[in-house]
Amino acid sequence: GAVVSQHPSRVICKSGTSVKIECRSLDFQATTMFWYRQFPKQSLMLMATSNEGSKATYEQGVEKDKFLINHASLTLSTLTVTSAHPEDSSFYICSALNPGNRGVNEQFFGPGTRLTVL
Amino acid sequence: DAKTTQPPSMDCAEGRAANLPCNHSTISGNEYVYWYRQIHSQGPQYIIHGLKNNETNEMASLIITEDRKSSTLILPHATLRDTAVYYCIVRARDDKIIFGKGTRLHILP
């Protein structure tokens, strides 16, 4: 099946710094990617939809100036958590839409990035 | 809002069939039923999906009622590695996936 990777798998940073998380589709081109956040013992919460070559669409309540999304190529989307604070500590997961996989499964998830802000 | 209702948790003995129910009474004609699972600290994994016919693959079977208002995911021979949170999701093709709370499945040795 299609593979989506994330880098880094875990990151620890100091409060006030910015952290960039990469999401790559390794063997297909993805015009659309999604970013989720998951707090302990909770479900995944959709943060935004990332579209190649255009601005991301953010879900209600998600600060677009804090969570910067860039989808500059068909295989890479990045999420930058700006001025991170301890409450931003979470598990961040991306997924990528593979339109070439219609009829089977067209959305593939990355392994997640655990962010800890001290 | 998630369009599905699932029991918060279930237990199943190892080697037995695990039957996970899902209610989706407001499903629209163009919406599919998808199942994903998430093993602890990993990204979600696709299991199976269907529109109105029952489906089977190497991982599981999906039984959808005739009125499409509910479905059951069947893991035929559960193993300890099937311990995970299972999410039933209703969505149209290419739509964003909105996760509900899912069912936490415990496989008992």
mmCIF file of C-alpha atoms in Angstrom:
data_model
loop_
_atom_site.group_PDB
_atom_site.id
_atom_site.type_symbol
_atom_site.label_atom_id
_atom_site.label_comp_id
_atom_site.label_asym_id
_atom_site.label_seq_id
_atom_site.Cartn_x
_atom_site.Cartn_y
_atom_site.Cartn_z
ATOM 1 C CA GLY A 1 0.000 0.000 0.000
ATOM 2 C CA ALA A 2 0.926 3.656 -0.221
ATOM 3 C CA VAL A 3 3.339 4.997 2.375
ATOM 4 C CA VAL A 4 3.244 8.276 4.228
ATOM 5 C CA SER A 5 6.152 9.297 6.419
ATOM 6 C CA GLN A 6 6.554 11.969 9.072
ATOM 7 C CA HIS A 7 9.661 13.605 10.378
ATOM 8 C CA PRO A 8 10.640 13.842 13.122
ATOM 9 C CA SER A 9 8.932 10.984 14.954
ATOM 10 C CA ARG A 10 9.339 12.824 18.233
ATOM 11 C CA VAL A 11 10.620 16.229 19.222
ATOM 12 C CA ILE A 12 11.201 18.005 22.503
ATOM 13 C CA CYS A 13 11.538 21.766 22.471
ATOM 14 C CA LYS A 14 11.589 24.711 24.821
ATOM 15 C CA SER A 15 8.613 26.959 25.279
ATOM 16 C CA GLY A 16 8.589 29.842 22.785
ATOM 17 C CA THR A 17 10.422 28.045 20.005
ATOM 18 C CA SER A 18 8.948 26.958 16.674
ATOM 19 C CA VAL A 19 8.829 23.382 15.499
ATOM 20 C CA LYS A 20 8.408 22.123 11.946
ATOM 21 C CA ILE A 21 6.900 18.723 11.191
ATOM 22 C CA GLU A 22 7.146 17.211 7.714
ATOM 23 C CA CYS A 23 4.663 14.880 6.057
ATOM 24 C CA ARG A 24 5.701 13.087 2.868
ATOM 25 C CA SER A 25 3.877 10.790 0.509
ATOM 26 C CA LEU A 26 6.612 8.393 -0.563
ATOM 27 C CA ASP A 27 5.183 6.628 -3.576
ATOM 28 C CA PHE A 28 2.316 8.763 -4.802
ATOM 29 C CA GLN A 29 1.467 12.381 -5.420
ATOM 30 C CA ALA A 30 -0.941 13.951 -2.988
ATOM 31 C CA THR A 31 -2.645 17.207 -3.879
ATOM 32 C CA THR A 32 -4.477 17.047 -0.570
ATOM 33 C CA MET A 33 -3.108 16.269 2.866
ATOM 34 C CA PHE A 34 -4.671 16.567 6.284
ATOM 35 C CA TRP A 35 -3.262 17.413 9.704
ATOM 36 C CA TYR A 36 -4.649 16.012 12.940
ATOM 37 C CA ARG A 37 -3.821 16.461 16.601
ATOM 38 C CA GLN A 38 -4.428 13.899 19.313
ATOM 39 C CA PHE A 39 -4.224 14.466 23.061
ATOM 40 C CA PRO A 40 -3.761 11.517 25.440
ATOM 41 C CA LYS A 41 -6.761 9.191 25.646
ATOM 42 C CA GLN A 42 -8.654 11.295 23.122
ATOM 43 C CA SER A 43 -9.604 10.852 19.497
ATOM 44 C CA LEU A 44 -7.895 12.480 16.544
ATOM 45 C CA MET A 45 -9.000 16.036 15.887
ATOM 46 C CA LEU A 46 -8.771 17.420 12.379
ATOM 47 C CA MET A 47 -6.822 20.671 12.346
ATOM 48 C CA ALA A 48 -6.608 21.600 8.699
ATOM 49 C CA THR A 49 -6.713 20.517 5.097
ATOM 50 C CA SER A 50 -3.561 21.210 3.130
ATOM 51 C CA ASN A 51 -3.874 21.753 -0.618
ATOM 52 C CA GLU A 52 -0.857 21.831 -2.906
ATOM 53 C CA GLY A 53 -0.272 25.271 -4.293
ATOM 54 C CA SER A 54 -2.959 27.011 -2.270
ATOM 55 C CA LYS A 55 -3.730 28.102 1.253
ATOM 56 C CA ALA A 56 -4.701 25.546 3.835
ATOM 57 C CA THR A 57 -8.248 25.345 5.129
ATOM 58 C CA TYR A 58 -8.393 25.376 8.911
ATOM 59 C CA GLU A 59 -11.075 23.819 11.079
ATOM 60 C CA GLN A 60 -13.018 26.009 13.439
ATOM 61 C CA GLY A 61 -11.048 26.933 16.519
ATOM 62 C CA VAL A 62 -7.630 26.196 15.043
ATOM 63 C CA GLU A 63 -5.351 29.254 14.942
ATOM 64 C CA LYS A 64 -3.916 29.567 11.460
ATOM 65 C CA ASP A 65 -1.188 31.956 12.607
ATOM 66 C CA LYS A 66 -0.017 29.483 15.207
ATOM 67 C CA PHE A 67 -0.157 26.368 13.062
ATOM 68 C CA LEU A 68 1.413 27.289 9.735
ATOM 69 C CA ILE A 69 0.858 24.818 6.934
ATOM 70 C CA ASN A 70 2.792 24.762 3.686
ATOM 71 C CA HIS A 71 2.122 22.315 0.867
ATOM 72 C CA ALA A 72 4.727 23.367 -1.646
ATOM 73 C CA SER A 73 4.993 20.134 -3.596
ATOM 74 C CA LEU A 74 2.850 17.143 -4.445
ATOM 75 C CA THR A 75 4.695 14.965 -1.955
ATOM 76 C CA LEU A 76 5.393 17.278 0.981
ATOM 77 C CA SER A 77 3.314 19.198 3.470
ATOM 78 C CA THR A 78 4.779 20.875 6.537
ATOM 79 C CA LEU A 79 3.170 21.945 9.792
ATOM 80 C CA THR A 80 5.003 24.565 11.817
ATOM 81 C CA VAL A 81 3.938 25.093 15.405
ATOM 82 C CA THR A 82 4.991 28.661 16.106
ATOM 83 C CA SER A 83 5.916 29.892 19.582
ATOM 84 C CA ALA A 84 5.112 26.512 21.056
ATOM 85 C CA HIS A 85 3.840 26.264 24.617
ATOM 86 C CA PRO A 86 3.327 23.260 26.882
ATOM 87 C CA GLU A 87 -0.358 23.073 25.941
ATOM 88 C CA ASP A 88 0.732 22.403 22.342
ATOM 89 C CA SER A 89 2.301 19.141 23.458
ATOM 90 C CA SER A 90 0.431 16.486 21.530
ATOM 91 C CA PHE A 91 0.608 13.728 18.928
ATOM 92 C CA TYR A 92 0.426 15.252 15.447
ATOM 93 C CA ILE A 93 -0.640 12.989 12.591
ATOM 94 C CA CYS A 94 -0.888 13.700 8.895
ATOM 95 C CA SER A 95 -2.704 11.865 6.147
ATOM 96 C CA ALA A 96 -2.450 12.059 2.380
ATOM 97 C CA LEU A 97 -5.080 11.523 -0.264
ATOM 98 C CA ASN A 98 -4.083 9.217 -3.108
ATOM 99 C CA PRO A 99 -6.652 9.737 -5.868
ATOM 100 C CA GLY A 100 -5.017 6.963 -7.859
ATOM 101 C CA ASN A 101 -6.180 4.422 -5.326
ATOM 102 C CA ARG A 102 -9.892 4.774 -5.872
ATOM 103 C CA GLY A 103 -11.936 1.706 -5.169
ATOM 104 C CA VAL A 104 -9.605 0.456 -2.445
ATOM 105 C CA ASN A 105 -8.552 3.059 0.063
ATOM 106 C CA GLU A 106 -7.511 6.505 -0.885
ATOM 107 C CA GLN A 107 -6.366 8.088 2.368
ATOM 108 C CA PHE A 108 -3.155 7.037 4.093
ATOM 109 C CA PHE A 109 -1.902 8.113 7.487
ATOM 110 C CA GLY A 110 1.574 8.866 8.680
ATOM 111 C CA PRO A 111 3.025 7.314 11.852
ATOM 112 C CA GLY A 112 2.659 10.518 13.848
ATOM 113 C CA THR A 113 4.987 12.996 15.544
ATOM 114 C CA ARG A 114 5.024 13.343 19.301
ATOM 115 C CA LEU A 115 5.726 16.928 20.332
ATOM 116 C CA THR A 116 6.693 17.747 23.897
ATOM 117 C CA VAL A 117 7.082 21.396 24.831
ATOM 118 C CA LEU A 118 8.941 22.026 28.053
ATOM 119 C CA ASP B 1 -19.517 16.049 14.504
ATOM 120 C CA ALA B 2 -18.984 12.330 14.030
ATOM 121 C CA LYS B 3 -21.935 10.695 12.331
ATOM 122 C CA THR B 4 -21.504 7.355 14.047
ATOM 123 C CA THR B 5 -22.139 5.788 17.440
ATOM 124 C CA GLN B 6 -19.913 3.037 18.792
ATOM 125 C CA PRO B 7 -19.606 1.351 22.196
ATOM 126 C CA PRO B 8 -16.674 2.858 24.094
ATOM 127 C CA SER B 9 -15.023 -0.482 24.790
ATOM 128 C CA MET B 10 -15.283 -4.204 24.162
ATOM 129 C CA ASP B 11 -13.470 -7.350 25.220
ATOM 130 C CA CYS B 12 -12.832 -10.397 23.073
ATOM 131 C CA ALA B 13 -11.031 -13.641 23.821
ATOM 132 C CA GLU B 14 -7.998 -14.390 21.726
ATOM 133 C CA GLY B 15 -8.840 -16.682 18.817
ATOM 134 C CA ARG B 16 -12.512 -15.782 18.833
ATOM 135 C CA ALA B 17 -14.300 -13.513 16.387
ATOM 136 C CA ALA B 18 -14.516 -9.872 17.411
ATOM 137 C CA ASN B 19 -17.743 -8.193 16.292
ATOM 138 C CA LEU B 20 -17.677 -4.412 16.537
ATOM 139 C CA PRO B 21 -20.987 -2.624 15.990
ATOM 140 C CA CYS B 22 -21.548 0.848 14.600
ATOM 141 C CA ASN B 23 -24.714 2.896 14.215
ATOM 142 C CA HIS B 24 -24.954 5.477 11.432
ATOM 143 C CA SER B 25 -28.651 6.206 11.132
ATOM 144 C CA THR B 26 -28.187 9.497 9.252
ATOM 145 C CA ILE B 27 -25.946 8.112 6.503
ATOM 146 C CA SER B 28 -26.512 9.641 3.065
ATOM 147 C CA GLY B 29 -26.772 7.761 -0.200
ATOM 148 C CA ASN B 30 -23.311 8.769 -1.391
ATOM 149 C CA GLU B 31 -21.547 8.063 1.884
ATOM 150 C CA TYR B 32 -19.441 5.031 2.524
ATOM 151 C CA VAL B 33 -18.761 3.224 5.783
ATOM 152 C CA TYR B 34 -15.040 3.108 6.558
ATOM 153 C CA TRP B 35 -13.246 1.379 9.379
ATOM 154 C CA TYR B 36 -9.823 2.366 10.671
ATOM 155 C CA ARG B 37 -7.942 1.274 13.735
ATOM 156 C CA GLN B 38 -5.246 2.910 15.799
ATOM 157 C CA ILE B 39 -2.777 0.901 17.757
ATOM 158 C CA HIS B 40 -1.281 2.805 20.669
ATOM 159 C CA SER B 41 0.986 5.683 19.611
ATOM 160 C CA GLN B 42 0.718 4.899 15.900
ATOM 161 C CA GLY B 43 -1.128 6.478 12.991
ATOM 162 C CA PRO B 44 -4.533 5.088 12.014
ATOM 163 C CA GLN B 45 -4.581 2.043 9.763
ATOM 164 C CA TYR B 46 -7.220 1.441 7.103
ATOM 165 C CA ILE B 47 -9.145 -1.789 7.551
ATOM 166 C CA ILE B 48 -12.066 -1.929 5.130
ATOM 167 C CA HIS B 49 -14.870 0.096 3.622
ATOM 168 C CA GLY B 50 -18.193 -0.483 1.898
ATOM 169 C CA LEU B 51 -21.209 1.230 0.414
ATOM 170 C CA LYS B 52 -24.074 -1.213 0.744
ATOM 171 C CA ASN B 53 -22.786 -4.685 0.011
ATOM 172 C CA ASN B 54 -20.948 -6.778 2.528
ATOM 173 C CA GLU B 55 -17.202 -6.687 2.030
ATOM 174 C CA THR B 56 -14.334 -8.981 3.007
ATOM 175 C CA ASN B 57 -10.598 -8.605 2.768
ATOM 176 C CA GLU B 58 -7.575 -10.202 4.379
ATOM 177 C CA MET B 59 -8.069 -8.246 7.576
ATOM 178 C CA ALA B 60 -11.788 -8.265 8.246
ATOM 179 C CA SER B 61 -15.361 -8.488 7.058
ATOM 180 C CA LEU B 62 -17.855 -5.652 6.961
ATOM 181 C CA ILE B 63 -21.542 -6.369 7.280
ATOM 182 C CA ILE B 64 -23.868 -3.477 6.403
ATOM 183 C CA THR B 65 -27.581 -3.726 7.127
ATOM 184 C CA GLU B 66 -29.982 -3.412 4.250
ATOM 185 C CA ASP B 67 -31.187 0.005 5.394
ATOM 186 C CA ARG B 68 -27.520 1.050 5.824
ATOM 187 C CA LYS B 69 -28.207 2.480 9.249
ATOM 188 C CA SER B 70 -25.760 0.206 11.016
ATOM 189 C CA SER B 71 -22.816 -2.048 10.331
ATOM 190 C CA THR B 72 -20.569 -4.582 12.021
ATOM 191 C CA LEU B 73 -16.863 -5.064 11.615
ATOM 192 C CA ILE B 74 -15.803 -8.661 12.112
ATOM 193 C CA LEU B 75 -12.256 -9.716 12.922
ATOM 194 C CA PRO B 76 -12.584 -13.466 12.390
ATOM 195 C CA HIS B 77 -9.805 -14.719 14.663
ATOM 196 C CA ALA B 78 -8.689 -11.991 17.019
ATOM 197 C CA THR B 79 -5.098 -11.927 18.226
ATOM 198 C CA LEU B 80 -3.383 -9.817 20.857
ATOM 199 C CA ARG B 81 -2.065 -7.606 18.047
ATOM 200 C CA ASP B 82 -5.634 -6.590 17.275
ATOM 201 C CA THR B 83 -5.832 -4.650 20.530
ATOM 202 C CA ALA B 84 -6.517 -1.102 19.347
ATOM 203 C CA VAL B 85 -9.107 1.643 19.062
ATOM 204 C CA TYR B 86 -11.431 0.963 16.142
ATOM 205 C CA TYR B 87 -13.081 3.864 14.379
ATOM 206 C CA CYS B 88 -16.213 3.591 12.251
ATOM 207 C CA ILE B 89 -16.449 6.567 9.895
ATOM 208 C CA VAL B 90 -19.115 7.626 7.451
ATOM 209 C CA ARG B 91 -18.006 9.864 4.613
ATOM 210 C CA ALA B 92 -18.251 10.507 0.927
ATOM 211 C CA ARG B 93 -15.221 9.700 -1.229
ATOM 212 C CA ASP B 94 -12.373 12.202 -0.894
ATOM 213 C CA ASP B 95 -14.068 13.890 2.041
ATOM 214 C CA LYS B 96 -12.015 14.693 5.094
ATOM 215 C CA ILE B 97 -12.138 12.043 7.805
ATOM 216 C CA ILE B 98 -13.759 13.124 11.050
ATOM 217 C CA PHE B 99 -12.990 10.719 13.873
ATOM 218 C CA GLY B 100 -15.433 9.912 16.639
ATOM 219 C CA LYS B 101 -14.445 8.332 19.913
ATOM 220 C CA GLY B 102 -14.210 4.804 18.532
ATOM 221 C CA THR B 103 -14.301 1.479 20.347
ATOM 222 C CA ARG B 104 -11.361 0.391 22.441
ATOM 223 C CA LEU B 105 -11.019 -3.341 21.777
ATOM 224 C CA HIS B 106 -9.197 -5.438 24.358
ATOM 225 C CA ILE B 107 -8.130 -8.898 23.263
ATOM 226 C CA LEU B 108 -7.879 -11.162 26.273
ATOM 227 C CA PRO B 109 -5.311 -13.975 26.328
#
